[in-house]
mmCIF file with all atom_site columns, C-alpha atoms in Angstrom:
data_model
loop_
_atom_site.group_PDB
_atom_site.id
_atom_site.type_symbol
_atom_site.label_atom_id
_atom_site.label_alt_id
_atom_site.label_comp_id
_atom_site.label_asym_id
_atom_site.label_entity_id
_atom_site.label_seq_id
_atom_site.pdbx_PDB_ins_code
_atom_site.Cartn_x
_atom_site.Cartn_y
_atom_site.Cartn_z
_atom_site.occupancy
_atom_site.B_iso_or_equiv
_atom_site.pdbx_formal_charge
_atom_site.auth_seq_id
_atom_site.auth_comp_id
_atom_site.auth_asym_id
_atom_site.auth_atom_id
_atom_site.pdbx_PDB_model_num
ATOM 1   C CA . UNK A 1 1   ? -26.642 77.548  -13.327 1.00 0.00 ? 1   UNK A CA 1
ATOM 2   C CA . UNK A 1 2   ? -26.953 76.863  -9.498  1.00 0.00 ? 2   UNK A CA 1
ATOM 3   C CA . UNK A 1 3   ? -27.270 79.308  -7.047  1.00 0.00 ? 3   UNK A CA 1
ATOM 4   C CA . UNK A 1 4   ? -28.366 78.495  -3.311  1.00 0.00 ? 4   UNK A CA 1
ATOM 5   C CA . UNK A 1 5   ? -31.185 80.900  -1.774  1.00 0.00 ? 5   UNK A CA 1
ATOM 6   C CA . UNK A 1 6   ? -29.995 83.448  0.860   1.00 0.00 ? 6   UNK A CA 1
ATOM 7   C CA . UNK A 1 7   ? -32.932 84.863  2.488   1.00 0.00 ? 7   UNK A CA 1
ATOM 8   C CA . UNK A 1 8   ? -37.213 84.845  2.174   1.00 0.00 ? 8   UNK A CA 1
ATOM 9   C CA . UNK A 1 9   ? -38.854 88.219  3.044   1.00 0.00 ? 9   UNK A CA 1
ATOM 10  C CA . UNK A 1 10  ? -42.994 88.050  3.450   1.00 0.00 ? 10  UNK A CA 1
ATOM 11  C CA . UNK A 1 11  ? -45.023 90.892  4.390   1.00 0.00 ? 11  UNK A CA 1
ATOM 12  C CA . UNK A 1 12  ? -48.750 90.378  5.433   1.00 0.00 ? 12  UNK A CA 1
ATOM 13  C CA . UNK A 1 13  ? -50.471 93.479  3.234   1.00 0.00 ? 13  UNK A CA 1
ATOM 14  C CA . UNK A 1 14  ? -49.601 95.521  0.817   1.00 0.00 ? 14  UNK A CA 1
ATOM 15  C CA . UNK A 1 15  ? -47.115 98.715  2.267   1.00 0.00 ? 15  UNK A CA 1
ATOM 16  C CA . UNK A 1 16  ? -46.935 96.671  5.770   1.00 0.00 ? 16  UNK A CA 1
ATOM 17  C CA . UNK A 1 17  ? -43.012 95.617  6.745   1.00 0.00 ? 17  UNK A CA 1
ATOM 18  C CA . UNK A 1 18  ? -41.587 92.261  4.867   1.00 0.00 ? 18  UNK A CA 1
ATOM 19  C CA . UNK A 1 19  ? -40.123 90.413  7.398   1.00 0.00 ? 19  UNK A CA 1
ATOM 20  C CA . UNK A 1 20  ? -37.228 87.556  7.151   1.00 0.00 ? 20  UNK A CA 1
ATOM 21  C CA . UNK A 1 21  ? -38.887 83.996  7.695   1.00 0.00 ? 21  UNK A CA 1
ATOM 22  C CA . UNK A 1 22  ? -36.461 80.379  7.857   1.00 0.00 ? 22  UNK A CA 1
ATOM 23  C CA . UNK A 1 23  ? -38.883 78.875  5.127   1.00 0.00 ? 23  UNK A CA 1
ATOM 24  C CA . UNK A 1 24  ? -42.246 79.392  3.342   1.00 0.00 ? 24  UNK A CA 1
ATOM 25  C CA . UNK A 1 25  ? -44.875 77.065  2.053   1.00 0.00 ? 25  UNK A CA 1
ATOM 26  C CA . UNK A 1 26  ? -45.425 77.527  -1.886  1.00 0.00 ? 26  UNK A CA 1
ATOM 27  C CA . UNK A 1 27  ? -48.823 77.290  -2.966  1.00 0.00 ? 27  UNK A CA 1
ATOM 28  C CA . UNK A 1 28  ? -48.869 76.083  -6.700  1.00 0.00 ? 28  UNK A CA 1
ATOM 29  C CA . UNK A 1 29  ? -51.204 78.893  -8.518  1.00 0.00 ? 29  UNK A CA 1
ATOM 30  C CA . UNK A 1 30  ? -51.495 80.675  -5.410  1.00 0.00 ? 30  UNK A CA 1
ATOM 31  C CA . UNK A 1 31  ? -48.117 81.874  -4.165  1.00 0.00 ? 31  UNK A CA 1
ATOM 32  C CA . UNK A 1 32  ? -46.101 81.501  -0.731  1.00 0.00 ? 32  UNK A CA 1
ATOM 33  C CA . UNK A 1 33  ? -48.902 81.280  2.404   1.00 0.00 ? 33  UNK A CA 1
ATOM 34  C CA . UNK A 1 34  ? -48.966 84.217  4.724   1.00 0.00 ? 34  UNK A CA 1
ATOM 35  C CA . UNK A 1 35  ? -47.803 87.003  1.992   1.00 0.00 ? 35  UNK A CA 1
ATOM 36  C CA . UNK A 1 36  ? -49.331 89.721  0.594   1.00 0.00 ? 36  UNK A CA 1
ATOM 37  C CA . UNK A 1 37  ? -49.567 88.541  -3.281  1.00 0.00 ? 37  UNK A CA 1
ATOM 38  C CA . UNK A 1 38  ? -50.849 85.073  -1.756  1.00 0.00 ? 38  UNK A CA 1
ATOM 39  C CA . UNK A 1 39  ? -54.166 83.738  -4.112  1.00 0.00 ? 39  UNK A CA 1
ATOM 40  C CA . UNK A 1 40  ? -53.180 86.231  -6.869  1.00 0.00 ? 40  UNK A CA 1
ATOM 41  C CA . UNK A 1 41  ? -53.315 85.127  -10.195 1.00 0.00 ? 41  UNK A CA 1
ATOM 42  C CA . UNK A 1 42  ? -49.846 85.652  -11.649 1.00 0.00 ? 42  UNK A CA 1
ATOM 43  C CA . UNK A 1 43  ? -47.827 87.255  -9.082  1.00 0.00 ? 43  UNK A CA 1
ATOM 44  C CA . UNK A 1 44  ? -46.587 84.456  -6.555  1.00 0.00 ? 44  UNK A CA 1
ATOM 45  C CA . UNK A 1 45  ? -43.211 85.192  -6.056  1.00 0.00 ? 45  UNK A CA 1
ATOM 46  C CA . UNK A 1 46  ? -40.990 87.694  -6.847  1.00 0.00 ? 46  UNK A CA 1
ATOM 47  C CA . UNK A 1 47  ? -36.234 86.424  -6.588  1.00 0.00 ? 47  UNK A CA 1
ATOM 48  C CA . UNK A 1 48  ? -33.684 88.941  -6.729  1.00 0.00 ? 48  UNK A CA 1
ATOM 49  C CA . UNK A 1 49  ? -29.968 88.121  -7.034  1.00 0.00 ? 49  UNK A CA 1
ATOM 50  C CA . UNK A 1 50  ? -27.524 89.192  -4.128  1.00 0.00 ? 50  UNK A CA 1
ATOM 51  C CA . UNK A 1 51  ? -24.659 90.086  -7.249  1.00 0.00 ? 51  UNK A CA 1
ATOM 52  C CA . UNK A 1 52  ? -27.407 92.391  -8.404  1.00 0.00 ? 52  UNK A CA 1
ATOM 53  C CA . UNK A 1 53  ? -27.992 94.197  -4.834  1.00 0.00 ? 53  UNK A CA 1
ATOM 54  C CA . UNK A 1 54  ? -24.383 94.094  -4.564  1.00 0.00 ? 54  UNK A CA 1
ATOM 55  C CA . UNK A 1 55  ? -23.613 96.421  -7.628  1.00 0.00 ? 55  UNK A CA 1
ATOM 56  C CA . UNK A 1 56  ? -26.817 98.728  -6.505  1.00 0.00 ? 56  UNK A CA 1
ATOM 57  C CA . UNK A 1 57  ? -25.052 99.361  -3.501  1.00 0.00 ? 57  UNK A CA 1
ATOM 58  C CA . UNK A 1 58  ? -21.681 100.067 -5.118  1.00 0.00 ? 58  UNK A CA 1
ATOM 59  C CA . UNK A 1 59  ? -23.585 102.882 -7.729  1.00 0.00 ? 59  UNK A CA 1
ATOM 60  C CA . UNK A 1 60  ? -25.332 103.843 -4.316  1.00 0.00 ? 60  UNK A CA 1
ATOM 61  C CA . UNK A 1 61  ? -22.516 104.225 -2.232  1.00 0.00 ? 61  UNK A CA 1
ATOM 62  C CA . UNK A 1 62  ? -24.037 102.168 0.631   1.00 0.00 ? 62  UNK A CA 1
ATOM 63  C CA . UNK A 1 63  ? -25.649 98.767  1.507   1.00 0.00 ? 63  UNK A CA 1
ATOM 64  C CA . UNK A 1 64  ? -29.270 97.648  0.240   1.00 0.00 ? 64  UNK A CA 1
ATOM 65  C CA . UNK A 1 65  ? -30.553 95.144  2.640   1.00 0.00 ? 65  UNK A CA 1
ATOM 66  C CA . UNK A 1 66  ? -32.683 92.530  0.640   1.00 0.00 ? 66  UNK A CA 1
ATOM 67  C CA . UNK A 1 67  ? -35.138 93.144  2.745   1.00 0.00 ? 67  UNK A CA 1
ATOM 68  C CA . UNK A 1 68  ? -36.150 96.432  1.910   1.00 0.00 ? 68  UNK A CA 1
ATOM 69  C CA . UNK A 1 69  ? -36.327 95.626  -1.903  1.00 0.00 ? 69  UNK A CA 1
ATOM 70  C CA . UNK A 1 70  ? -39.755 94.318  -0.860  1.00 0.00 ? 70  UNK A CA 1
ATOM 71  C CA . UNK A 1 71  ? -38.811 91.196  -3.021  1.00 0.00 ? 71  UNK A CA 1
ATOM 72  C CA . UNK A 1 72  ? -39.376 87.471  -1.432  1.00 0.00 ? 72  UNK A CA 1
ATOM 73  C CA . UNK A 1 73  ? -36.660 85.124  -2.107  1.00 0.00 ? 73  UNK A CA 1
ATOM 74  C CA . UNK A 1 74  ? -33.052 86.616  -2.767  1.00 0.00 ? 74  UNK A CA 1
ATOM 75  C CA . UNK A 1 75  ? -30.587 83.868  -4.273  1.00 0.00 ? 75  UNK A CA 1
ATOM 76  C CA . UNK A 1 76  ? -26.915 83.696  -5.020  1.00 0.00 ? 76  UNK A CA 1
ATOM 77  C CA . UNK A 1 77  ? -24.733 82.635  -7.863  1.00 0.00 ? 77  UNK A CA 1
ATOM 78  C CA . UNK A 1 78  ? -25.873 84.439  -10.898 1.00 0.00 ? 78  UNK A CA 1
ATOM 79  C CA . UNK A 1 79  ? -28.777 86.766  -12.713 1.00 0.00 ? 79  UNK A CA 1
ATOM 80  C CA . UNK A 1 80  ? -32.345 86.028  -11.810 1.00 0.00 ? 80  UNK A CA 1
ATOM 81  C CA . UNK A 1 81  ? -34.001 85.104  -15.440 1.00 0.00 ? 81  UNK A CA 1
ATOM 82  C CA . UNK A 1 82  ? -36.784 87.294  -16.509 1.00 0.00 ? 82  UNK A CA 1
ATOM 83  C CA . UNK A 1 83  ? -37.385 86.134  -19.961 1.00 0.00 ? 83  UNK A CA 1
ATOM 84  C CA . UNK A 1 84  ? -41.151 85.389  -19.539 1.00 0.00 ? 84  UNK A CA 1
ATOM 85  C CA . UNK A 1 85  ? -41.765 81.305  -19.525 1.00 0.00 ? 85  UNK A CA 1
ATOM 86  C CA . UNK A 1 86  ? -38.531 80.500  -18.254 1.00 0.00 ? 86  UNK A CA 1
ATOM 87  C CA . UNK A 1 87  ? -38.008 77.832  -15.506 1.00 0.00 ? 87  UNK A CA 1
ATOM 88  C CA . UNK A 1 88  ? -36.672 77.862  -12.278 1.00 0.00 ? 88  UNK A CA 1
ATOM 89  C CA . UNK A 1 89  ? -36.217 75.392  -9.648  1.00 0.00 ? 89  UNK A CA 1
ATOM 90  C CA . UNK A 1 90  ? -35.812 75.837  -5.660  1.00 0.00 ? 90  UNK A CA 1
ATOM 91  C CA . UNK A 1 91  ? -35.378 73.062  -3.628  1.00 0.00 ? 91  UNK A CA 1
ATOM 92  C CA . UNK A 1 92  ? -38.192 70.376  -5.215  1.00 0.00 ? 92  UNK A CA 1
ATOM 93  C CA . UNK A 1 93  ? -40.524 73.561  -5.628  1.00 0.00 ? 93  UNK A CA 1
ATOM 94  C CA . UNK A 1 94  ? -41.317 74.391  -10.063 1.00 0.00 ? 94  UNK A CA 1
ATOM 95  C CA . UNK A 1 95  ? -42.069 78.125  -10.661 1.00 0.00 ? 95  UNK A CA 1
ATOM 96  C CA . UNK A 1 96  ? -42.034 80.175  -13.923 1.00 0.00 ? 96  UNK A CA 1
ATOM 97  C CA . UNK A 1 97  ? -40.741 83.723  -14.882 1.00 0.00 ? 97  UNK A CA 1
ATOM 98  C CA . UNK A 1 98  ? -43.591 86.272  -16.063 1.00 0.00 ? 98  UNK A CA 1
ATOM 99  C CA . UNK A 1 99  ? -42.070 89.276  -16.238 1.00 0.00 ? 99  UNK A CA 1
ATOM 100 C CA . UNK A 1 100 ? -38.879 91.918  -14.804 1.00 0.00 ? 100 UNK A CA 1
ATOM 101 C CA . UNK A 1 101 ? -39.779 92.767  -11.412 1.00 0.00 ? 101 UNK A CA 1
ATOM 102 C CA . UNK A 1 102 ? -39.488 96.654  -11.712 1.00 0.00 ? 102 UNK A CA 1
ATOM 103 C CA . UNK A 1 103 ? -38.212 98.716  -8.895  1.00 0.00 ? 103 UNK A CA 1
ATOM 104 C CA . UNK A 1 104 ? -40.589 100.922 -7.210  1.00 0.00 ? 104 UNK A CA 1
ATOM 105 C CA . UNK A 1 105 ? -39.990 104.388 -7.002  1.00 0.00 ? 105 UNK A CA 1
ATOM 106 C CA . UNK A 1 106 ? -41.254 103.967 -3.408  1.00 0.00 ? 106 UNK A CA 1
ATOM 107 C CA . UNK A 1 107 ? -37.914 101.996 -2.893  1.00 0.00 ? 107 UNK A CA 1
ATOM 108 C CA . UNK A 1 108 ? -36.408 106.226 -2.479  1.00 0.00 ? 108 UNK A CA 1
ATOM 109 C CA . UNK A 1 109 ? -38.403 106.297 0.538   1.00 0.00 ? 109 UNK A CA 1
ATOM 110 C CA . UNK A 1 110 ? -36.979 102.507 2.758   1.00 0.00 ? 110 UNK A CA 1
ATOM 111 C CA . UNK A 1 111 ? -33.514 102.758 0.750   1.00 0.00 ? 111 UNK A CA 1
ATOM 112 C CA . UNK A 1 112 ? -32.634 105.981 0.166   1.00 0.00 ? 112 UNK A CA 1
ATOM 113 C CA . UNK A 1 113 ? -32.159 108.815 -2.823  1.00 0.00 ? 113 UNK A CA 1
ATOM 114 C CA . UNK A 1 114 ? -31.644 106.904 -6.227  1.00 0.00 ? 114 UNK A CA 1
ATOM 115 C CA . UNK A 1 115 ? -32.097 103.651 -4.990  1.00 0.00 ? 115 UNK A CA 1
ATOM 116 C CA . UNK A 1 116 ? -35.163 102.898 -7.804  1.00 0.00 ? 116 UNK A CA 1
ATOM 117 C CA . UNK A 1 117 ? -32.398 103.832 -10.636 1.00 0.00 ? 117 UNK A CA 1
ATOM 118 C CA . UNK A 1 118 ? -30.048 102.075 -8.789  1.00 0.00 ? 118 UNK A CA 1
ATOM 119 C CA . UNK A 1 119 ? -32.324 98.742  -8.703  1.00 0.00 ? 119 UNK A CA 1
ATOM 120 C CA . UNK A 1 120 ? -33.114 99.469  -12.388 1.00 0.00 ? 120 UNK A CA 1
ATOM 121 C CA . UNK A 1 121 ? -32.605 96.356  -14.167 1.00 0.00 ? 121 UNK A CA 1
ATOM 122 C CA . UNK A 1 122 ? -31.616 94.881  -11.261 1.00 0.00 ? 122 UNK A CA 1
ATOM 123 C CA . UNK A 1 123 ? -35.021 94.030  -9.807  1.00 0.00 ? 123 UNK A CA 1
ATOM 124 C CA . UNK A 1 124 ? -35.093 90.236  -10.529 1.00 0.00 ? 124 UNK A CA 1
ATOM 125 C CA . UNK A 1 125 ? -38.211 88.582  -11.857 1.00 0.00 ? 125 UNK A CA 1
ATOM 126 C CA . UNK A 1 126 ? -41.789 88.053  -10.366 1.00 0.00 ? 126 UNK A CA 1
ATOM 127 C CA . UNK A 1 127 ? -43.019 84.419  -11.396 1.00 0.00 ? 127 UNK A CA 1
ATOM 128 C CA . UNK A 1 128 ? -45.845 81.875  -10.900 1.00 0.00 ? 128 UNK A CA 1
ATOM 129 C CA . UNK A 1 129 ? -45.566 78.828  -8.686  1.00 0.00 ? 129 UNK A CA 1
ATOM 130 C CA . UNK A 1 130 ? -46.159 75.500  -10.599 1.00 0.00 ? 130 UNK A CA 1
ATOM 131 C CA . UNK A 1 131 ? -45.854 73.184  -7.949  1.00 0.00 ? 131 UNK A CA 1
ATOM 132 C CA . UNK A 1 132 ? -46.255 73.353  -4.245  1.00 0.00 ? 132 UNK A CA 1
ATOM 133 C CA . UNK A 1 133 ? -43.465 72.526  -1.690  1.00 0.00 ? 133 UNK A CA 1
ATOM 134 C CA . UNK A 1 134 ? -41.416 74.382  1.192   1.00 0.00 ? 134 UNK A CA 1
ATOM 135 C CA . UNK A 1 135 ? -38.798 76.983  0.137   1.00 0.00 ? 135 UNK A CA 1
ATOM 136 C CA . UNK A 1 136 ? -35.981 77.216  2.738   1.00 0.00 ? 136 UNK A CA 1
ATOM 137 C CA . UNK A 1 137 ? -33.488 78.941  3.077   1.00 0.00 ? 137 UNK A CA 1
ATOM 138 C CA . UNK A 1 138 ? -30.133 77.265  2.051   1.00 0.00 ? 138 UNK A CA 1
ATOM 139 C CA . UNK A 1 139 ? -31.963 75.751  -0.551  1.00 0.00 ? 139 UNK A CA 1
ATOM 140 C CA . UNK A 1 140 ? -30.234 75.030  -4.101  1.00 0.00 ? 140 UNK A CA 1
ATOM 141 C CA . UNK A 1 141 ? -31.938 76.862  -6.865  1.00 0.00 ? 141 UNK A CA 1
ATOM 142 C CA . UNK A 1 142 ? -31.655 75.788  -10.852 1.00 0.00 ? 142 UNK A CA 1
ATOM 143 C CA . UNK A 1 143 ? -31.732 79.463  -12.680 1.00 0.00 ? 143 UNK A CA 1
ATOM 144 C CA . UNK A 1 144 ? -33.172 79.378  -16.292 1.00 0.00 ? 144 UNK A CA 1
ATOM 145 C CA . UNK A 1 145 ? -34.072 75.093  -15.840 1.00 0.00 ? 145 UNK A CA 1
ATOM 146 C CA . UNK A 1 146 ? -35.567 73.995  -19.130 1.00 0.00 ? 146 UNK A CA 1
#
């Protein structure tokens, strides 16, 4: 399945702001430079889906900005896979899936009442990088690549 990446969100520590950013260098085994998870050893990068923020904001009643979600890449065109070893492609960059990415309760505090069961099951994935490369946004991303 393709799907095309929408917007990257980094945040320098842990609790500070994410902000948007045009691109990000990946870091294979390290994660994207500049973020808070960067050197850690399994969480890299964490992809939510816009169709998934989309229906969170219809059981909310009001828009979720991608931003807020504290997640760093959000994609279009389908579910985020978060079987664990599952592939995924963006641009010429390899990462895998290790686990669901579950919503913070925290998330009632940026988005709102019920936004954390709103985002349940709806969180994306967090995953490793396997190779290094730029990730930009408008790039095409595989979802689920052998």
């Amino acid at each position: 399945m393709k799907a095309t990446v929408l917007s990257i969100h980094t945040a320098p520590g842990r609790r500070l702001p994410t902000r948007p950013v045009p691109s990000a260098e990946a870091e294979a085994g390290a994660g994207l430079v500049g973020d808070r998870y960067h050197g850690s050893k399994h969480r890299h990068v964490t992809i939510q889906s816009i169709e998934a923020l989309q229906a969170a904001a219809d059981d909310l009643g009001r828009p979720v900005d991608p931003g807020l979600t504290r997640r760093n890449i959000t994609v279009s065109g389908g579910p985020v896979p978060t079987k664990p070893g599952t592939r995924v492609t963006i641009g010429d960059v390899e990462l895998e899936v290790v686990r669901v990415a579950a919503p913070c309760r925290l998330l009632d505090d940026t988005l709102g009442p019920g936004a954390a069961r709103a985002l349940h099951d709806r969180g994306g994935a967090v995953l490793r990088l396997l190779t290094s490369g730029t990730i930009a946004v408008g790039d095409e991303v595989t979802l689920g690549a052998g």
